Short mmCIF file of C-alpha atoms in Angstrom, two decimals:
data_model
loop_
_atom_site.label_atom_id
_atom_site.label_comp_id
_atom_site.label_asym_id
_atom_site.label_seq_id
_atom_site.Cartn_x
_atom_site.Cartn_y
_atom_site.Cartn_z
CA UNK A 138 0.00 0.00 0.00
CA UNK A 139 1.41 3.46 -0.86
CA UNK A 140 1.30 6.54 1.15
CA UNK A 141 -1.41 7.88 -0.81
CA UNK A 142 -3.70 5.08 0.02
CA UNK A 143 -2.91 5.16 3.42
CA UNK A 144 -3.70 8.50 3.43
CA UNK A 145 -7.13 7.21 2.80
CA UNK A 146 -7.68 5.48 5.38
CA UNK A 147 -9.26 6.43 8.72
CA UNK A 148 -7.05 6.97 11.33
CA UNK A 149 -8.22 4.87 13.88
CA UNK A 150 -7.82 1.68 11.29
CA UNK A 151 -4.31 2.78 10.76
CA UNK A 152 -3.74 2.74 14.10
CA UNK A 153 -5.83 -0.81 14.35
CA UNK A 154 -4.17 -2.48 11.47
CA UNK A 155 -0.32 -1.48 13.44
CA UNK A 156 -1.14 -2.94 16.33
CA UNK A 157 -2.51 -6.21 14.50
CA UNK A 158 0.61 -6.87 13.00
CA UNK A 159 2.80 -6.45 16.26
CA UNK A 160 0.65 -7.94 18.83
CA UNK A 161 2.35 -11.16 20.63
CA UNK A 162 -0.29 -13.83 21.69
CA UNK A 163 -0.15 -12.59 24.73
CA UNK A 164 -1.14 -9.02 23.83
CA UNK A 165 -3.95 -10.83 21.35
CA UNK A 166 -5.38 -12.47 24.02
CA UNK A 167 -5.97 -9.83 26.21
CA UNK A 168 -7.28 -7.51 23.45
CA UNK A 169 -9.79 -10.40 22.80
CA UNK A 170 -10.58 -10.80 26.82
CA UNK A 171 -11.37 -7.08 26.83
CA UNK A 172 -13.88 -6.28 23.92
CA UNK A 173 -14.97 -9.84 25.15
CA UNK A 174 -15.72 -8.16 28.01
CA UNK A 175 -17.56 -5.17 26.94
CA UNK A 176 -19.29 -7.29 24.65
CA UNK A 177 -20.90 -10.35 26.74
CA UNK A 178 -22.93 -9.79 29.84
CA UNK A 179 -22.02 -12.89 32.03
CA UNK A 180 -25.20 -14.01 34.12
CA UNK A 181 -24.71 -15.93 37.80
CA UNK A 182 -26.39 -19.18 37.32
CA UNK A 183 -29.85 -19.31 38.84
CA UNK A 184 -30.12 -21.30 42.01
CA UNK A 185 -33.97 -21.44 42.46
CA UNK A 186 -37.00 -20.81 40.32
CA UNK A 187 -38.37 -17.12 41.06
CA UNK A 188 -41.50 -18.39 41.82
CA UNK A 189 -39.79 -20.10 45.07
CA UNK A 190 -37.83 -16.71 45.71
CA UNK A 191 -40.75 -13.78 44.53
CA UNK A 192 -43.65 -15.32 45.82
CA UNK A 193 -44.76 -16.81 48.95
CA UNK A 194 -47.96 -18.38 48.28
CA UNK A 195 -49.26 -21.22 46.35
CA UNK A 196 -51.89 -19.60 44.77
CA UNK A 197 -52.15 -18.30 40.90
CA UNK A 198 -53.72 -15.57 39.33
CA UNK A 199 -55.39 -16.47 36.18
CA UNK A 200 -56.01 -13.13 34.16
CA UNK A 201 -58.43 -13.17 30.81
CA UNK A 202 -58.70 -10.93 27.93
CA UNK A 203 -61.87 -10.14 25.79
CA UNK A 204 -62.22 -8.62 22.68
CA UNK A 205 -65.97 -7.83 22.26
CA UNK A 206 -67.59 -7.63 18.98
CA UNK A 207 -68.46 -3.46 19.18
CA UNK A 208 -71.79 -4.34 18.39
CA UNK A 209 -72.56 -6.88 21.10
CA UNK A 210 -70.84 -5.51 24.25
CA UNK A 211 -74.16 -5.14 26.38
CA UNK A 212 -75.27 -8.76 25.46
CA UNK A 213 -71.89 -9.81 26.49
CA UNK A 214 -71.53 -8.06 29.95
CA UNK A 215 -74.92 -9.86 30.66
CA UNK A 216 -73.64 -13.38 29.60
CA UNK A 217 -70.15 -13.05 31.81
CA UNK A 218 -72.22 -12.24 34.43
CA UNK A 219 -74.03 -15.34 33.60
CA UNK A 220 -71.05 -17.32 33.82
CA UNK A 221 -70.09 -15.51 37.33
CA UNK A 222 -73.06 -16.74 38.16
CA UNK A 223 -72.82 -20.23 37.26
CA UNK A 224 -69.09 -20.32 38.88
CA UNK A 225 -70.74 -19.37 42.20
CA UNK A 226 -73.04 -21.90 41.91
CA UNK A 227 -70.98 -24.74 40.97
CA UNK A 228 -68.78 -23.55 44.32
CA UNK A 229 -65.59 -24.19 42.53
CA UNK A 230 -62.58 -23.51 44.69
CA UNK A 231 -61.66 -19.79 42.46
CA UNK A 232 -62.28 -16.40 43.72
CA UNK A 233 -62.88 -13.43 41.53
CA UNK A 234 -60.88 -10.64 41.88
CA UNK A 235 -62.82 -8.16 39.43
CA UNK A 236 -63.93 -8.01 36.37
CA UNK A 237 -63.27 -4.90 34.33
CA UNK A 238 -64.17 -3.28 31.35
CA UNK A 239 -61.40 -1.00 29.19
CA UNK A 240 -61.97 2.43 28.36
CA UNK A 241 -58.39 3.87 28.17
CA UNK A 242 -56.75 1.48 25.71
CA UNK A 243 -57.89 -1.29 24.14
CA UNK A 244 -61.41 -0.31 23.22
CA UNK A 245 -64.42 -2.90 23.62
CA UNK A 246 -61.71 -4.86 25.90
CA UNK A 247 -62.60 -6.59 28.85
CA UNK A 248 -60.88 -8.04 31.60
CA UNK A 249 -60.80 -10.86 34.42
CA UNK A 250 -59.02 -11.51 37.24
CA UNK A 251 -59.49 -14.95 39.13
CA UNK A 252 -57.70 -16.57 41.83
CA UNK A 253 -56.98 -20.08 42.07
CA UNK A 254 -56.53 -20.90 45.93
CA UNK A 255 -54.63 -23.99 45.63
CA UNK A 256 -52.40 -22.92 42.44
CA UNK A 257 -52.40 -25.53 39.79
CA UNK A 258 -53.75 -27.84 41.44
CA UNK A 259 -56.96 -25.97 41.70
CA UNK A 260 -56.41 -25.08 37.99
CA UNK A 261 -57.02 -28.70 36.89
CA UNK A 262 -59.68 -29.78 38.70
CA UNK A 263 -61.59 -26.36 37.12
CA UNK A 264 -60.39 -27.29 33.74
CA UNK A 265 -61.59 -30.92 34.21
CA UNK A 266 -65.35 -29.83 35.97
CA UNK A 267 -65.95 -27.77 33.52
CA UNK A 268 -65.15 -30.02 29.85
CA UNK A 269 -68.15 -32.11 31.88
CA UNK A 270 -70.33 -29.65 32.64
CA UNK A 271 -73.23 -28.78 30.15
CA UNK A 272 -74.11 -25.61 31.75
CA UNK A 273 -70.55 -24.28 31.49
CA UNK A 274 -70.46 -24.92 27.93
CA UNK A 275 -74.05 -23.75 26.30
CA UNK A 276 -72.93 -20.46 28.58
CA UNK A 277 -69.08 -20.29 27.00
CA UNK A 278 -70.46 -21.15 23.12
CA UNK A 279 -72.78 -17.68 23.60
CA UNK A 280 -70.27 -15.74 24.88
CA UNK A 281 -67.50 -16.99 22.79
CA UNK A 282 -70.25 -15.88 19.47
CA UNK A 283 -69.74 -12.64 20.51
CA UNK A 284 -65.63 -12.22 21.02
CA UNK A 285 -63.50 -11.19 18.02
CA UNK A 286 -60.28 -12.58 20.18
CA UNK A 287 -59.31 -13.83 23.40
CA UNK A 288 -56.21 -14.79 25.69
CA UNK A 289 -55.71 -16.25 29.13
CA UNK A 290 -52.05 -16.15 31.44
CA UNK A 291 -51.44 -17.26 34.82
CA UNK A 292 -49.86 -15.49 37.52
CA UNK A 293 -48.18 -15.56 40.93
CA UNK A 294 -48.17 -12.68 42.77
CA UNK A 295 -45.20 -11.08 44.29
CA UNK A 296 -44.72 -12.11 48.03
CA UNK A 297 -43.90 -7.86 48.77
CA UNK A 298 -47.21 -6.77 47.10
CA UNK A 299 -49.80 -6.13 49.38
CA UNK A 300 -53.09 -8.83 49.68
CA UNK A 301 -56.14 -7.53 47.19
CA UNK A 302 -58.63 -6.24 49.18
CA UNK A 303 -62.42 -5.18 47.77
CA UNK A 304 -63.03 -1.45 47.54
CA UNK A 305 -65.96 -0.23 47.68
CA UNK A 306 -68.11 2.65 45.93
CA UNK A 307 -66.84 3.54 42.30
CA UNK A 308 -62.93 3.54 41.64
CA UNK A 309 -60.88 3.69 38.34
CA UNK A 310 -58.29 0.78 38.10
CA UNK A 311 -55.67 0.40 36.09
CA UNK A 312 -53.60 -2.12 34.36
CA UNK A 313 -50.17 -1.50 34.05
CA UNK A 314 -48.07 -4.26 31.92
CA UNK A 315 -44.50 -4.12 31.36
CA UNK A 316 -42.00 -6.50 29.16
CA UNK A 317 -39.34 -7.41 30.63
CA UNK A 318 -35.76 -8.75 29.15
CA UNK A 319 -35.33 -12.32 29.89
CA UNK A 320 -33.04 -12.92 33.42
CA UNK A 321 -34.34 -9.60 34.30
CA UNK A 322 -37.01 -10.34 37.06
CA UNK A 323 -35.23 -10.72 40.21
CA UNK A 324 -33.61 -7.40 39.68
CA UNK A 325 -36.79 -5.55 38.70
CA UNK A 326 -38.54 -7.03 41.67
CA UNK A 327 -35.43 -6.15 44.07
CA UNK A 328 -36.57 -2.17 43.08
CA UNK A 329 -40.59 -2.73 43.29
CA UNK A 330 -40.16 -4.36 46.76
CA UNK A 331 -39.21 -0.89 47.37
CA UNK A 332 -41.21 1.19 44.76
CA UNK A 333 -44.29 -0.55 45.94
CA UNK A 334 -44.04 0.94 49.50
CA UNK A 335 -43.42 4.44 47.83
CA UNK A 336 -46.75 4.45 45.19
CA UNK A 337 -48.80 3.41 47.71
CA UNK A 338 -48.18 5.78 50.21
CA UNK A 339 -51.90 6.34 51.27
CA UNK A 340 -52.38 2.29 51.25
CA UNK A 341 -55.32 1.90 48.93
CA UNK A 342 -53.74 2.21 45.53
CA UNK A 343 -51.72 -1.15 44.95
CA UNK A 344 -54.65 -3.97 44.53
CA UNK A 345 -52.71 -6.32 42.78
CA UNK A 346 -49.00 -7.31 41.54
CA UNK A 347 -48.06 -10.24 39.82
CA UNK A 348 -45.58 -11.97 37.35
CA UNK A 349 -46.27 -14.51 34.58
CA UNK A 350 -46.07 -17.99 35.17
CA UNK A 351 -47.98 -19.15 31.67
CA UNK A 352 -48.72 -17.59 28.61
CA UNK A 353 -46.36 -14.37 27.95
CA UNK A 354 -43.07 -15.28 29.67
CA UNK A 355 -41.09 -12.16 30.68
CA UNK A 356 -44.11 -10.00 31.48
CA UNK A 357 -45.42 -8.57 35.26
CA UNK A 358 -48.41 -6.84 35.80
CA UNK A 359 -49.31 -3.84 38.56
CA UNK A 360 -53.35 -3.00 38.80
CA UNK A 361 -53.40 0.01 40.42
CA UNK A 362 -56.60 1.68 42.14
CA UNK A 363 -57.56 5.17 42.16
CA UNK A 364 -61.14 7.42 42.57
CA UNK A 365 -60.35 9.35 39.79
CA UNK A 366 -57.93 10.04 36.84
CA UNK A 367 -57.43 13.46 38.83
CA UNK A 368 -56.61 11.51 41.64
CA UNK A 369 -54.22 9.20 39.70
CA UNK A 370 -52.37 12.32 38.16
CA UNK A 371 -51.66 13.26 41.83
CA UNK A 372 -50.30 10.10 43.06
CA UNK A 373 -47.83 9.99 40.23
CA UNK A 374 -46.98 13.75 40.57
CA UNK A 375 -46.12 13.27 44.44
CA UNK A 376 -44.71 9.90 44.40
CA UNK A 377 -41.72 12.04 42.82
CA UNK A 378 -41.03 13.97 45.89
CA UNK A 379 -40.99 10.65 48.45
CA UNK A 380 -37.91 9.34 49.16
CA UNK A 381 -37.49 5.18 50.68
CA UNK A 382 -34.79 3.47 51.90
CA UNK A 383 -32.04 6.28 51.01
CA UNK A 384 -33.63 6.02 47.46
CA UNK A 385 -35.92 8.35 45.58
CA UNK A 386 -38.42 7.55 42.82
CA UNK A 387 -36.14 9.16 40.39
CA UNK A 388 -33.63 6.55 40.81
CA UNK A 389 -35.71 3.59 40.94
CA UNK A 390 -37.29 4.43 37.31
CA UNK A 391 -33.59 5.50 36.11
CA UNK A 392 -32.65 1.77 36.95
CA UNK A 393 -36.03 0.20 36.01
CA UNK A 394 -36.51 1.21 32.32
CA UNK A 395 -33.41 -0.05 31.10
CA UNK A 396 -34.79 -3.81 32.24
CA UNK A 397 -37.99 -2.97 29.84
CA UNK A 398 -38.48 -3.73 26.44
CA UNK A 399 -41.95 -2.89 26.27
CA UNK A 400 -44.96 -1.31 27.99
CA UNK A 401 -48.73 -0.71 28.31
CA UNK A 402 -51.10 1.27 30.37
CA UNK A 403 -54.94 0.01 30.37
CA UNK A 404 -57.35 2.59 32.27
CA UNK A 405 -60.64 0.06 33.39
CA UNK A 406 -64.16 0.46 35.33
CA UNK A 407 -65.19 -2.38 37.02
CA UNK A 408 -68.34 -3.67 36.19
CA UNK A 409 -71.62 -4.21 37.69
CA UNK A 410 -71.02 -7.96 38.52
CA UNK A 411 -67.19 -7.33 39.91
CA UNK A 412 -66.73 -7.89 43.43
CA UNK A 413 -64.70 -4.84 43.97
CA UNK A 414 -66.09 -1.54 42.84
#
């Protein structure tokens, strides 16, 4: 190569292309260990599942999600509460945790909460009462007519998250879903176990808060509870000023987001048949 052509050539490869042809293996290998280094992200091994080290219970949240026909969303609030109903009767071991419809987000989207006391266990004996039960299925072929799409997940719930408790009179909940990147959990929930004590500062807002199990891997969901989207704007406005454990809100978000990939925020009502209000 002449000087001309070198000329040409970005410094920094000049520089690069030196260095290449001088390096002993001993230099070459540490050149390698270091942009291995900056490269690679080396993960401890995992000693425990995180549903052993996040939650304490047994129990699993099953959450489902309705898309309603636009046309047919009276008919179909009737028929769930039909099915409500019929789950009462039937005294399967599940408790209802609300049932909500969407009205900042997905429109004509509705959504259930359910808790299975004894965890999966509970879960198949459900599945396996219900494929024999008539009345369970001329009640889910009606209300399936009138769905354009649906999707189920279980969920544990984190063992720092408070214990859902019924309000009463009319609140605003809402669903907050976040993404996370895979091996990404335990540090997320190491900030929340913090964050949570910090949001709900009055100790009514946090209802329920929970990571998947089933269905979308990677994903945890917060339901929040507030009487109004004034009074939601408020809590997030002053959460900003608290400070926990040495650590304000501003740090835990600057070292939250980064573990996110994605995000949603669903505002809901609860409706007529939900057990909390």
């Amino acid at each position: 190569m002449n000087n001309s052509s070198r000329n040409l050539l970005p410094k920094f490869f000049q520089i690069l292309s030196r260095r290449n042809l001088n390096t002993s293996p001993k230099k070459l290998s540490e050149d390698v260990g270091f942009f291995g280094n900056f490269f690679q992200r080396n993960v401890a091994p995992q000693e425990a599942a995180h549903s052993q080290k996040l939650s304490s219970t047994e129990k699993i949240i099953l959450i489902q999600t309705h898309d309603v026909k636009p046309d047919c969303l009276d008919k179909y609030e009737q028929v769930h509460k039909n099915l409500v109903g019929h789950f009462d009767e039937k005294a399967l071991n599940t408790t209802s945790l609300g049932h909500f419809g969407v009205f900042v987000g997905s429109q004509d989207q509705f959504i259930h909460v359910w808790k299975y006391e004894d965890g999966y266990k509970t879960a198949d004996e459900v599945r396996k009462n219900l494929l024999q039960d008539d009345g369970f299925r001329k009640i889910n072929k009606e209300m399936t007519s009138l769905l354009r799409k649906r999707n189920s997940q279980y969920l544990l719930p984190f063992s720092f998250w408070p214990e859902a408790k019924f309000r009463e009179k009319n609140h605003i909940y809402e669903l907050r879903s976040y993404n996370l990147k895979p091996g990404t959990l335990m540090e997320w929930s190491n900030y929340w176990a913090r964050a949570v004590r910090m949001r709900d500062y009055k100790h009514s807002e946090a209802y329920l808060g929970m990571f998947s199990q089933v269905g979308l891997l990677h994903n945890v969901n917060h339901i929040w509870c507030y009487e109004s989207l004034e009074e939601r704007k408020e809590a997030r406005e002053n959460v900003w000023q608290l400070q926990q454990s040495s650590m304000r809100w501003s740090e835990i978000v600057a070292s939250t987001v980064p573990l996110v990939t994605s995000m949603s925020s669903r505002i809901m009502t609860p409706l007529a048949h939900s057990p909390t209000k």
